[in-house]
Amino acid sequence: MYALVDCNNFYASCERVFNPNLQGKPVAILSNNDGCVISMSDEAKKLNLPFGAPIFKWEKFCKENNITVLSSNYPLYGDMSARVMKMLEQFSPDIEVYSIDEAFLQFKGFEEYNFDIYGKEIRSRVLQWTGIPTCVGIAPTKALSKVANKIARKFPKETGGVYVIDSDEKRIKALKWTAIENVWGIGRRLQKRLSEKGCLKAYDFTQLNDDWVRKNLSITLWKLKKDLEGQSEILLDEPVTKKAIATTRSFEYTFSDLENIKERISTFAASCAEKLRKQNSSCHMVIVMLRSDRHKKDSEQHRDSKTVVFSYPTDSTLTISKSAVQAVTTIFKKGIKYKRAGVIVTGLVPTDNYQLNMFEAENPKHKLLMKAIDKINQTFKADN
């Protein structure tokens, strides 16, 4: 089962947390240049203030209807979003943060749970600990959890803010209620095309022929169709940014000479650095490991590791490789037959957002050189 947890009127709700006087009153949030309305409370929606309304045209309307108009506060919204998402991790380790105010949870091994009660517990705890109201939709697939969430949001009194699709009867009823333009992933242009095929509701879309959808639409929309049918095809996105990157290998033969080992360590370090740049990260530390063949009991055994801490974060192959080679030189012992080595880079931070060092920094020429190297490597990989 999947859950979609969606924060209600997120920007307006964040403002209300720190200004309780706004509770129950119409609130509108403006874009970062105070140009137009980008979020509003339910009370403002009922007054028919349109999304995207240029505020200079609607200023009189807002005053006449006592709508509180606020400038956007993105640092606040980002902080509140992080709090909500961190809290949702308490309910399932499998989470995909879909947007600043939405997250999917996957429930593995929750077969005996009452999902209606569990959804209300999620909603209650988020509200109690952050002050942010949410709606929770729970269903066998991600696309259906989106549908369930819309029902919970549309009928808060009847659902208590939580709706569970846990039977085929509920699934069909929900799909027949959902307009095709409100289906996750169906844009305006596609809606027009589907309408010509007689698809006015989400249920109509599920009745299309699979082969026709694959041939005339796309594999992505085929997956959406199967998801709406209750067959999970749209899976949780796995986190792509790692907290540490490692390259470790066993040698084909044992090595007892330092030069061969230094060459391998340099190659491993270069691989780690390339992976760092690919995910736009830099590292604070590199760990080098070296180990003899533990299966040869009659040979002298040795295993050791060394950590090098950089005074500034780096993603440079030159810096990481040089430090790794220096590290392996200090732990190498003559006469030992080494079978395995590895390089780990850790203490990762975003390359474009980290604490600067007043006295030391990466050589700026390295950035251009690494960019050129990556481009060359990518070109040759593409040719292969």
mmCIF file of C-alpha atoms in Angstrom:
data_model
loop_
_atom_site.group_PDB
_atom_site.id
_atom_site.type_symbol
_atom_site.label_atom_id
_atom_site.label_comp_id
_atom_site.label_asym_id
_atom_site.label_seq_id
_atom_site.Cartn_x
_atom_site.Cartn_y
_atom_site.Cartn_z
ATOM 1 C CA MET A 1 0.000 0.000 0.000
ATOM 2 C CA TYR A 2 1.008 3.602 -0.657
ATOM 3 C CA ALA A 3 0.036 6.836 1.034
ATOM 4 C CA LEU A 4 0.134 10.337 -0.367
ATOM 5 C CA VAL A 5 0.400 12.915 2.407
ATOM 6 C CA ASP A 6 -0.419 16.398 1.122
ATOM 7 C CA CYS A 7 -0.182 19.589 3.197
ATOM 8 C CA ASN A 8 -3.309 21.738 2.838
ATOM 9 C CA ASN A 9 -2.712 25.240 1.454
ATOM 10 C CA PHE A 10 0.889 24.847 2.524
ATOM 11 C CA TYR A 11 2.219 28.414 2.274
ATOM 12 C CA ALA A 12 -0.842 29.883 3.974
ATOM 13 C CA SER A 13 -0.724 27.155 6.645
ATOM 14 C CA CYS A 14 2.938 27.948 7.383
ATOM 15 C CA GLU A 15 2.072 31.621 7.894
ATOM 16 C CA ARG A 16 -0.759 30.638 10.253
ATOM 17 C CA VAL A 17 1.591 28.579 12.425
ATOM 18 C CA PHE A 18 3.473 31.739 13.372
ATOM 19 C CA ASN A 19 0.458 34.050 13.261
ATOM 20 C CA PRO A 20 -2.523 32.234 14.819
ATOM 21 C CA ASN A 21 -4.679 35.343 14.293
ATOM 22 C CA LEU A 22 -4.916 34.293 10.635
ATOM 23 C CA GLN A 23 -6.743 31.051 11.501
ATOM 24 C CA GLY A 24 -10.169 30.921 9.857
ATOM 25 C CA LYS A 25 -9.523 34.079 7.862
ATOM 26 C CA PRO A 26 -8.876 34.482 4.121
ATOM 27 C CA VAL A 27 -5.153 34.593 3.361
ATOM 28 C CA ALA A 28 -3.346 35.046 0.049
ATOM 29 C CA ILE A 29 0.387 34.564 -0.581
ATOM 30 C CA LEU A 30 2.146 36.465 -3.346
ATOM 31 C CA SER A 31 5.000 35.431 -5.639
ATOM 32 C CA ASN A 32 8.564 36.397 -4.751
ATOM 33 C CA ASN A 33 8.223 39.760 -6.494
ATOM 34 C CA ASP A 34 4.769 40.369 -4.987
ATOM 35 C CA GLY A 35 3.372 40.156 -8.495
ATOM 36 C CA CYS A 36 0.584 37.589 -8.327
ATOM 37 C CA VAL A 37 -1.257 35.175 -6.026
ATOM 38 C CA ILE A 38 0.441 31.766 -5.775
ATOM 39 C CA SER A 39 -1.298 30.285 -2.731
ATOM 40 C CA MET A 40 -4.364 30.961 -0.640
ATOM 41 C CA SER A 41 -6.428 29.566 2.179
ATOM 42 C CA ASP A 42 -9.761 27.815 1.651
ATOM 43 C CA GLU A 43 -11.524 30.954 2.891
ATOM 44 C CA ALA A 44 -9.911 33.020 0.122
ATOM 45 C CA LYS A 45 -10.793 30.373 -2.470
ATOM 46 C CA LYS A 46 -14.452 30.575 -1.469
ATOM 47 C CA LEU A 47 -14.346 34.302 -2.248
ATOM 48 C CA ASN A 48 -13.307 33.359 -5.824
ATOM 49 C CA LEU A 49 -9.899 35.024 -5.708
ATOM 50 C CA PRO A 50 -8.215 33.348 -8.707
ATOM 51 C CA PHE A 51 -4.780 31.715 -8.634
ATOM 52 C CA GLY A 52 -2.248 33.760 -10.528
ATOM 53 C CA ALA A 53 -4.267 36.943 -10.073
ATOM 54 C CA PRO A 54 -2.073 40.074 -10.590
ATOM 55 C CA ILE A 55 -2.331 41.720 -7.211
ATOM 56 C CA PHE A 56 -2.437 45.268 -8.574
ATOM 57 C CA LYS A 57 -5.719 44.369 -10.298
ATOM 58 C CA TRP A 58 -7.178 42.618 -7.259
ATOM 59 C CA GLU A 59 -5.926 44.843 -4.458
ATOM 60 C CA LYS A 60 -9.293 46.580 -4.056
ATOM 61 C CA PHE A 61 -11.086 43.209 -4.057
ATOM 62 C CA CYS A 62 -8.799 41.918 -1.294
ATOM 63 C CA LYS A 63 -9.401 44.988 0.866
ATOM 64 C CA GLU A 64 -13.163 44.810 0.419
ATOM 65 C CA ASN A 65 -13.195 41.131 1.413
ATOM 66 C CA ASN A 66 -10.654 41.461 4.264
ATOM 67 C CA ILE A 67 -8.186 39.110 2.600
ATOM 68 C CA THR A 68 -4.791 39.260 4.302
ATOM 69 C CA VAL A 69 -2.165 39.512 1.556
ATOM 70 C CA LEU A 70 1.384 38.404 2.450
ATOM 71 C CA SER A 71 4.715 38.311 0.672
ATOM 72 C CA SER A 72 6.135 34.819 0.254
ATOM 73 C CA ASN A 73 8.671 33.592 2.819
ATOM 74 C CA TYR A 74 10.486 30.708 1.141
ATOM 75 C CA PRO A 75 13.046 30.060 3.919
ATOM 76 C CA LEU A 76 10.114 29.531 6.315
ATOM 77 C CA TYR A 77 8.305 27.224 3.887
ATOM 78 C CA GLY A 78 11.462 25.213 3.263
ATOM 79 C CA ASP A 79 12.098 24.766 6.983
ATOM 80 C CA MET A 80 8.506 23.721 7.687
ATOM 81 C CA SER A 81 8.597 21.284 4.765
ATOM 82 C CA ALA A 82 11.771 19.665 6.142
ATOM 83 C CA ARG A 83 10.092 19.253 9.549
ATOM 84 C CA VAL A 84 7.023 17.610 8.041
ATOM 85 C CA MET A 85 9.041 15.228 5.849
ATOM 86 C CA LYS A 86 11.305 14.251 8.744
ATOM 87 C CA MET A 87 8.254 13.428 10.808
ATOM 88 C CA LEU A 88 6.754 11.276 8.053
ATOM 89 C CA GLU A 89 9.873 9.083 8.195
ATOM 90 C CA GLN A 90 8.593 7.881 11.575
ATOM 91 C CA PHE A 91 5.675 6.173 9.843
ATOM 92 C CA SER A 92 7.595 4.391 7.069
ATOM 93 C CA PRO A 93 11.262 4.107 6.090
ATOM 94 C CA ASP A 94 10.216 4.091 2.424
ATOM 95 C CA ILE A 95 9.442 7.698 1.546
ATOM 96 C CA GLU A 96 9.603 9.791 -1.609
ATOM 97 C CA VAL A 97 9.444 13.556 -1.123
ATOM 98 C CA TYR A 98 7.434 14.511 -4.199
ATOM 99 C CA SER A 99 7.285 18.274 -3.702
ATOM 100 C CA ILE A 100 7.641 20.879 -0.958
ATOM 101 C CA ASP A 101 4.224 19.893 0.434
ATOM 102 C CA GLU A 102 3.712 16.285 -0.734
ATOM 103 C CA ALA A 103 5.298 12.925 0.010
ATOM 104 C CA PHE A 104 4.591 9.323 -0.891
ATOM 105 C CA LEU A 105 4.991 6.623 1.761
ATOM 106 C CA GLN A 106 5.173 2.931 0.946
ATOM 107 C CA PHE A 107 3.991 0.439 3.546
ATOM 108 C CA LYS A 108 5.898 -2.846 3.338
ATOM 109 C CA GLY A 109 4.978 -5.431 5.942
ATOM 110 C CA PHE A 110 1.949 -3.444 7.162
ATOM 111 C CA GLU A 111 -0.571 -6.097 6.126
ATOM 112 C CA GLU A 112 -2.283 -6.253 9.516
ATOM 113 C CA TYR A 113 -2.618 -2.494 9.931
ATOM 114 C CA ASN A 114 -5.890 -0.590 9.909
ATOM 115 C CA PHE A 115 -4.904 2.037 7.356
ATOM 116 C CA ASP A 116 -7.762 4.388 8.176
ATOM 117 C CA ILE A 117 -6.577 4.601 11.784
ATOM 118 C CA TYR A 118 -2.928 4.788 10.713
ATOM 119 C CA GLY A 119 -3.679 7.605 8.258
ATOM 120 C CA LYS A 120 -5.483 9.580 10.947
ATOM 121 C CA GLU A 121 -2.527 9.053 13.277
ATOM 122 C CA ILE A 122 -0.211 10.483 10.611
ATOM 123 C CA ARG A 123 -2.483 13.465 10.115
ATOM 124 C CA SER A 124 -2.903 14.064 13.851
ATOM 125 C CA ARG A 125 0.808 13.919 14.662
ATOM 126 C CA VAL A 126 1.834 16.237 11.812
ATOM 127 C CA LEU A 127 -0.809 18.742 12.928
ATOM 128 C CA GLN A 128 0.139 18.480 16.599
ATOM 129 C CA TRP A 129 3.901 18.745 16.100
ATOM 130 C CA THR A 130 4.041 21.286 13.266
ATOM 131 C CA GLY A 131 0.638 22.954 13.104
ATOM 132 C CA ILE A 132 0.304 22.006 9.416
ATOM 133 C CA PRO A 133 -3.037 20.421 8.367
ATOM 134 C CA THR A 134 -2.787 17.538 5.907
ATOM 135 C CA CYS A 135 -4.901 15.082 3.965
ATOM 136 C CA VAL A 136 -3.906 11.456 3.511
ATOM 137 C CA GLY A 137 -4.863 9.174 0.638
ATOM 138 C CA ILE A 138 -3.994 5.474 0.918
ATOM 139 C CA ALA A 139 -4.274 2.903 -1.870
ATOM 140 C CA PRO A 140 -2.480 -0.071 -3.467
ATOM 141 C CA THR A 141 -0.615 2.154 -5.979
ATOM 142 C CA LYS A 142 0.845 5.652 -6.168
ATOM 143 C CA ALA A 143 -1.647 6.885 -8.773
ATOM 144 C CA LEU A 144 -4.591 5.582 -6.767
ATOM 145 C CA SER A 145 -3.229 7.185 -3.582
ATOM 146 C CA LYS A 146 -3.351 10.501 -5.483
ATOM 147 C CA VAL A 147 -7.008 9.861 -6.270
ATOM 148 C CA ALA A 148 -7.702 8.872 -2.655
ATOM 149 C CA ASN A 149 -6.023 12.061 -1.457
ATOM 150 C CA LYS A 150 -8.263 14.202 -3.677
ATOM 151 C CA ILE A 151 -11.324 12.517 -2.171
ATOM 152 C CA ALA A 152 -10.043 13.113 1.365
ATOM 153 C CA ARG A 153 -9.436 16.780 0.496
ATOM 154 C CA LYS A 154 -12.803 17.233 -1.226
ATOM 155 C CA PHE A 155 -14.861 15.647 1.547
ATOM 156 C CA PRO A 156 -13.048 16.460 4.830
ATOM 157 C CA LYS A 157 -16.131 16.040 7.044
ATOM 158 C CA GLU A 158 -17.087 12.654 5.619
ATOM 159 C CA THR A 159 -13.519 11.262 5.513
ATOM 160 C CA GLY A 160 -11.868 13.019 8.437
ATOM 161 C CA GLY A 161 -9.099 13.999 6.045
ATOM 162 C CA VAL A 162 -8.168 10.362 5.322
ATOM 163 C CA TYR A 163 -9.476 8.099 2.572
ATOM 164 C CA VAL A 164 -8.441 4.515 1.915
ATOM 165 C CA ILE A 165 -9.032 2.652 -1.341
ATOM 166 C CA ASP A 166 -8.781 -0.943 -0.171
ATOM 167 C CA SER A 167 -11.229 -2.754 -2.437
ATOM 168 C CA ASP A 168 -11.968 -2.948 -6.143
ATOM 169 C CA GLU A 169 -15.428 -1.535 -5.506
ATOM 170 C CA LYS A 170 -13.920 1.589 -3.912
ATOM 171 C CA ARG A 171 -11.352 1.858 -6.702
ATOM 172 C CA ILE A 172 -13.964 1.825 -9.461
ATOM 173 C CA LYS A 173 -16.223 4.250 -7.598
ATOM 174 C CA ALA A 174 -13.292 6.650 -7.060
ATOM 175 C CA LEU A 175 -12.222 6.468 -10.717
ATOM 176 C CA LYS A 176 -15.770 7.126 -11.943
ATOM 177 C CA TRP A 177 -15.841 10.217 -9.696
ATOM 178 C CA THR A 178 -12.464 11.557 -10.865
ATOM 179 C CA ALA A 179 -12.497 13.751 -13.974
ATOM 180 C CA ILE A 180 -9.836 12.810 -16.516
ATOM 181 C CA GLU A 181 -8.171 16.243 -16.239
ATOM 182 C CA ASN A 182 -7.663 15.663 -12.512
ATOM 183 C CA VAL A 183 -5.704 12.443 -13.012
ATOM 184 C CA TRP A 184 -2.051 12.645 -12.014
ATOM 185 C CA GLY A 185 0.062 13.086 -15.153
ATOM 186 C CA ILE A 186 -2.789 14.039 -17.512
ATOM 187 C CA GLY A 187 -2.116 17.505 -18.948
ATOM 188 C CA ARG A 188 -4.462 19.779 -20.853
ATOM 189 C CA ARG A 189 -3.282 18.681 -24.303
ATOM 190 C CA LEU A 190 -3.538 14.988 -23.422
ATOM 191 C CA GLN A 191 -6.937 15.552 -21.823
ATOM 192 C CA LYS A 192 -8.250 16.908 -25.125
ATOM 193 C CA ARG A 193 -6.896 13.894 -26.974
ATOM 194 C CA LEU A 194 -8.388 11.437 -24.489
ATOM 195 C CA SER A 195 -11.721 13.245 -24.543
ATOM 196 C CA GLU A 196 -11.897 12.534 -28.278
ATOM 197 C CA LYS A 197 -11.623 8.824 -27.341
ATOM 198 C CA GLY A 198 -14.537 9.230 -24.925
ATOM 199 C CA CYS A 199 -12.411 9.418 -21.782
ATOM 200 C CA LEU A 200 -14.192 11.888 -19.536
ATOM 201 C CA LYS A 201 -13.447 10.118 -16.262
ATOM 202 C CA ALA A 202 -10.407 8.271 -14.936
ATOM 203 C CA TYR A 203 -12.383 5.026 -15.183
ATOM 204 C CA ASP A 204 -12.801 5.539 -18.947
ATOM 205 C CA PHE A 205 -9.019 5.767 -19.294
ATOM 206 C CA THR A 206 -8.583 2.360 -17.626
ATOM 207 C CA GLN A 207 -10.950 0.831 -20.206
ATOM 208 C CA LEU A 208 -8.680 1.699 -23.139
ATOM 209 C CA ASN A 209 -6.811 -1.110 -24.852
ATOM 210 C CA ASP A 210 -3.288 -1.631 -23.469
ATOM 211 C CA ASP A 211 -1.752 -1.989 -26.923
ATOM 212 C CA TRP A 212 -3.400 1.215 -28.115
ATOM 213 C CA VAL A 213 -2.055 3.141 -25.096
ATOM 214 C CA ARG A 214 1.476 1.815 -25.650
ATOM 215 C CA LYS A 215 1.414 2.505 -29.374
ATOM 216 C CA ASN A 216 -0.366 5.876 -29.458
ATOM 217 C CA LEU A 217 0.543 7.418 -26.100
ATOM 218 C CA SER A 218 3.623 6.253 -24.182
ATOM 219 C CA ILE A 219 4.977 3.609 -21.833
ATOM 220 C CA THR A 220 4.659 6.145 -19.016
ATOM 221 C CA LEU A 221 0.920 6.491 -19.598
ATOM 222 C CA TRP A 222 0.594 2.717 -19.868
ATOM 223 C CA LYS A 223 2.174 2.497 -16.410
ATOM 224 C CA LEU A 224 -0.273 5.148 -15.178
ATOM 225 C CA LYS A 225 -3.169 3.105 -16.594
ATOM 226 C CA LYS A 226 -1.972 -0.063 -14.833
ATOM 227 C CA ASP A 227 -1.515 1.906 -11.606
ATOM 228 C CA LEU A 228 -5.113 3.110 -11.818
ATOM 229 C CA GLU A 229 -6.181 -0.500 -12.395
ATOM 230 C CA GLY A 230 -4.548 -1.402 -9.084
ATOM 231 C CA GLN A 231 -1.383 -2.947 -10.516
ATOM 232 C CA SER A 232 1.642 -1.092 -9.151
ATOM 233 C CA GLU A 233 3.875 0.043 -12.012
ATOM 234 C CA ILE A 234 4.949 3.497 -10.816
ATOM 235 C CA LEU A 235 7.446 2.795 -8.047
ATOM 236 C CA LEU A 236 8.982 5.047 -5.420
ATOM 237 C CA ASP A 237 11.915 7.076 -6.675
ATOM 238 C CA GLU A 238 15.096 5.956 -4.957
ATOM 239 C CA PRO A 239 17.290 8.698 -3.483
ATOM 240 C CA VAL A 240 20.026 9.487 -5.988
ATOM 241 C CA THR A 241 22.330 11.466 -3.733
ATOM 242 C CA LYS A 242 24.493 9.189 -1.608
ATOM 243 C CA LYS A 243 26.013 10.056 1.778
ATOM 244 C CA ALA A 244 29.243 8.252 0.904
ATOM 245 C CA ILE A 245 30.751 6.877 -2.291
ATOM 246 C CA ALA A 246 33.013 3.846 -2.329
ATOM 247 C CA THR A 247 35.096 2.036 -4.919
ATOM 248 C CA THR A 248 36.560 -1.215 -3.589
ATOM 249 C CA ARG A 249 37.947 -4.139 -5.521
ATOM 250 C CA SER A 250 39.720 -7.454 -5.046
ATOM 251 C CA PHE A 251 42.805 -7.740 -7.256
ATOM 252 C CA GLU A 252 43.007 -10.474 -9.861
ATOM 253 C CA TYR A 253 46.404 -11.369 -8.405
ATOM 254 C CA THR A 254 48.081 -10.513 -5.110
ATOM 255 C CA PHE A 255 50.385 -7.488 -5.244
ATOM 256 C CA SER A 256 53.419 -6.952 -3.057
ATOM 257 C CA ASP A 257 54.865 -3.942 -4.910
ATOM 258 C CA LEU A 258 53.804 -0.414 -3.963
ATOM 259 C CA GLU A 259 53.707 0.993 -7.507
ATOM 260 C CA ASN A 260 50.981 -1.399 -8.664
ATOM 261 C CA ILE A 261 48.909 -0.663 -5.563
ATOM 262 C CA LYS A 262 49.348 3.098 -5.981
ATOM 263 C CA GLU A 263 48.105 2.801 -9.563
ATOM 264 C CA ARG A 264 44.984 0.913 -8.412
ATOM 265 C CA ILE A 265 44.276 3.366 -5.597
ATOM 266 C CA SER A 266 44.641 6.289 -7.983
ATOM 267 C CA THR A 267 42.118 4.672 -10.347
ATOM 268 C CA PHE A 268 39.667 4.022 -7.497
ATOM 269 C CA ALA A 269 39.995 7.628 -6.316
ATOM 270 C CA ALA A 270 39.341 8.931 -9.831
ATOM 271 C CA SER A 271 36.188 6.811 -10.024
ATOM 272 C CA CYS A 272 34.930 8.199 -6.705
ATOM 273 C CA ALA A 273 35.659 11.773 -7.789
ATOM 274 C CA GLU A 274 33.766 11.282 -11.045
ATOM 275 C CA LYS A 275 30.751 9.943 -9.148
ATOM 276 C CA LEU A 276 30.938 12.941 -6.808
ATOM 277 C CA ARG A 277 30.758 15.369 -9.695
ATOM 278 C CA LYS A 278 27.925 13.420 -11.286
ATOM 279 C CA GLN A 279 25.732 13.962 -8.223
ATOM 280 C CA ASN A 280 27.012 17.534 -7.712
ATOM 281 C CA SER A 281 28.711 16.729 -4.387
ATOM 282 C CA SER A 282 32.078 17.430 -2.799
ATOM 283 C CA CYS A 283 33.750 15.488 0.009
ATOM 284 C CA HIS A 284 35.474 16.465 3.253
ATOM 285 C CA MET A 285 37.252 13.124 3.771
ATOM 286 C CA VAL A 286 38.787 10.245 1.881
ATOM 287 C CA ILE A 287 39.338 6.826 3.469
ATOM 288 C CA VAL A 288 41.853 4.414 1.944
ATOM 289 C CA MET A 289 41.795 0.703 2.808
ATOM 290 C CA LEU A 290 44.326 -2.034 2.075
ATOM 291 C CA ARG A 291 44.065 -5.722 2.961
ATOM 292 C CA SER A 292 46.078 -8.876 2.403
ATOM 293 C CA ASP A 293 44.611 -12.178 1.239
ATOM 294 C CA ARG A 294 42.889 -13.482 4.376
ATOM 295 C CA HIS A 295 42.358 -16.900 2.785
ATOM 296 C CA LYS A 296 46.085 -17.598 2.678
ATOM 297 C CA LYS A 297 46.600 -18.517 6.303
ATOM 298 C CA ASP A 298 50.254 -19.393 5.768
ATOM 299 C CA SER A 299 51.071 -15.844 4.590
ATOM 300 C CA GLU A 300 51.642 -12.820 6.852
ATOM 301 C CA GLN A 301 48.416 -10.894 7.240
ATOM 302 C CA HIS A 302 47.971 -7.133 7.273
ATOM 303 C CA ARG A 303 45.007 -4.846 6.960
ATOM 304 C CA ASP A 304 44.861 -1.143 7.623
ATOM 305 C CA SER A 305 43.089 2.042 6.645
ATOM 306 C CA LYS A 306 43.862 5.728 6.766
ATOM 307 C CA THR A 307 41.564 8.753 6.756
ATOM 308 C CA VAL A 308 42.556 12.048 5.178
ATOM 309 C CA VAL A 309 40.524 15.127 6.162
ATOM 310 C CA PHE A 310 40.498 18.047 3.734
ATOM 311 C CA SER A 311 40.444 21.622 4.972
ATOM 312 C CA TYR A 312 37.889 22.404 2.266
ATOM 313 C CA PRO A 313 35.398 20.212 0.376
ATOM 314 C CA THR A 314 36.597 18.960 -3.000
ATOM 315 C CA ASP A 315 35.447 16.999 -6.024
ATOM 316 C CA SER A 316 38.782 17.233 -7.830
ATOM 317 C CA THR A 317 40.297 13.997 -9.095
ATOM 318 C CA LEU A 318 43.757 15.534 -8.670
ATOM 319 C CA THR A 319 43.251 16.409 -5.003
ATOM 320 C CA ILE A 320 41.478 13.183 -4.018
ATOM 321 C CA SER A 321 43.835 10.918 -5.973
ATOM 322 C CA LYS A 322 46.975 12.599 -4.629
ATOM 323 C CA SER A 323 45.760 12.301 -1.035
ATOM 324 C CA ALA A 324 44.676 8.687 -1.514
ATOM 325 C CA VAL A 325 48.052 7.685 -2.975
ATOM 326 C CA GLN A 326 49.874 9.424 -0.112
ATOM 327 C CA ALA A 327 47.637 7.609 2.375
ATOM 328 C CA VAL A 328 48.207 4.144 0.899
ATOM 329 C CA THR A 329 51.965 4.778 0.887
ATOM 330 C CA THR A 330 51.913 5.244 4.671
ATOM 331 C CA ILE A 331 49.988 2.002 5.375
ATOM 332 C CA PHE A 332 51.818 -0.216 2.856
ATOM 333 C CA LYS A 333 54.147 -2.853 4.344
ATOM 334 C CA LYS A 334 56.899 -4.571 2.417
ATOM 335 C CA GLY A 335 56.657 -8.338 2.067
ATOM 336 C CA ILE A 336 52.849 -8.444 2.362
ATOM 337 C CA LYS A 337 50.835 -9.862 -0.513
ATOM 338 C CA TYR A 338 47.818 -7.548 -0.842
ATOM 339 C CA LYS A 339 44.598 -8.792 -2.375
ATOM 340 C CA ARG A 340 42.039 -6.000 -1.815
ATOM 341 C CA ALA A 341 41.980 -2.200 -1.674
ATOM 342 C CA GLY A 342 39.371 0.524 -1.592
ATOM 343 C CA VAL A 343 38.694 4.244 -1.544
ATOM 344 C CA ILE A 344 35.708 5.855 0.189
ATOM 345 C CA VAL A 345 34.824 9.538 -0.024
ATOM 346 C CA THR A 346 32.509 10.808 2.673
ATOM 347 C CA GLY A 347 31.438 13.937 4.517
ATOM 348 C CA LEU A 348 29.560 14.931 1.382
ATOM 349 C CA VAL A 349 28.102 18.402 0.814
ATOM 350 C CA PRO A 350 26.493 20.046 -2.225
ATOM 351 C CA THR A 351 29.206 21.459 -4.488
ATOM 352 C CA ASP A 352 27.291 24.693 -4.987
ATOM 353 C CA ASN A 353 26.432 25.268 -1.325
ATOM 354 C CA TYR A 354 28.998 24.723 1.439
ATOM 355 C CA GLN A 355 30.911 26.589 4.149
ATOM 356 C CA LEU A 356 33.924 28.397 2.712
ATOM 357 C CA ASN A 357 37.396 28.398 4.301
ATOM 358 C CA MET A 358 38.928 31.844 4.677
ATOM 359 C CA PHE A 359 42.527 30.684 4.209
ATOM 360 C CA GLU A 360 42.348 27.646 1.898
ATOM 361 C CA ALA A 361 40.316 26.733 -1.151
ATOM 362 C CA GLU A 362 40.349 24.472 -4.176
ATOM 363 C CA ASN A 363 42.542 25.547 -7.058
ATOM 364 C CA PRO A 364 40.000 27.205 -9.422
ATOM 365 C CA LYS A 365 41.761 25.652 -12.432
ATOM 366 C CA HIS A 366 40.692 22.216 -11.219
ATOM 367 C CA LYS A 367 37.025 22.957 -11.949
ATOM 368 C CA LEU A 368 37.672 23.681 -15.611
ATOM 369 C CA LEU A 369 40.019 20.709 -15.933
ATOM 370 C CA MET A 370 37.528 18.294 -14.324
ATOM 371 C CA LYS A 371 34.762 19.594 -16.578
ATOM 372 C CA ALA A 372 36.922 18.933 -19.633
ATOM 373 C CA ILE A 373 37.908 15.452 -18.410
ATOM 374 C CA ASP A 374 34.283 14.493 -17.719
ATOM 375 C CA LYS A 375 33.252 15.692 -21.165
ATOM 376 C CA ILE A 376 35.989 13.636 -22.824
ATOM 377 C CA ASN A 377 35.135 10.539 -20.787
ATOM 378 C CA GLN A 378 31.448 10.915 -21.611
ATOM 379 C CA THR A 379 32.222 11.275 -25.318
ATOM 380 C CA PHE A 380 34.293 8.106 -25.439
ATOM 381 C CA LYS A 381 31.726 6.206 -23.360
ATOM 382 C CA ALA A 382 29.002 7.293 -25.787
ATOM 383 C CA ASP A 383 31.118 6.117 -28.721
ATOM 384 C CA ASN A 384 31.501 2.717 -27.110
#
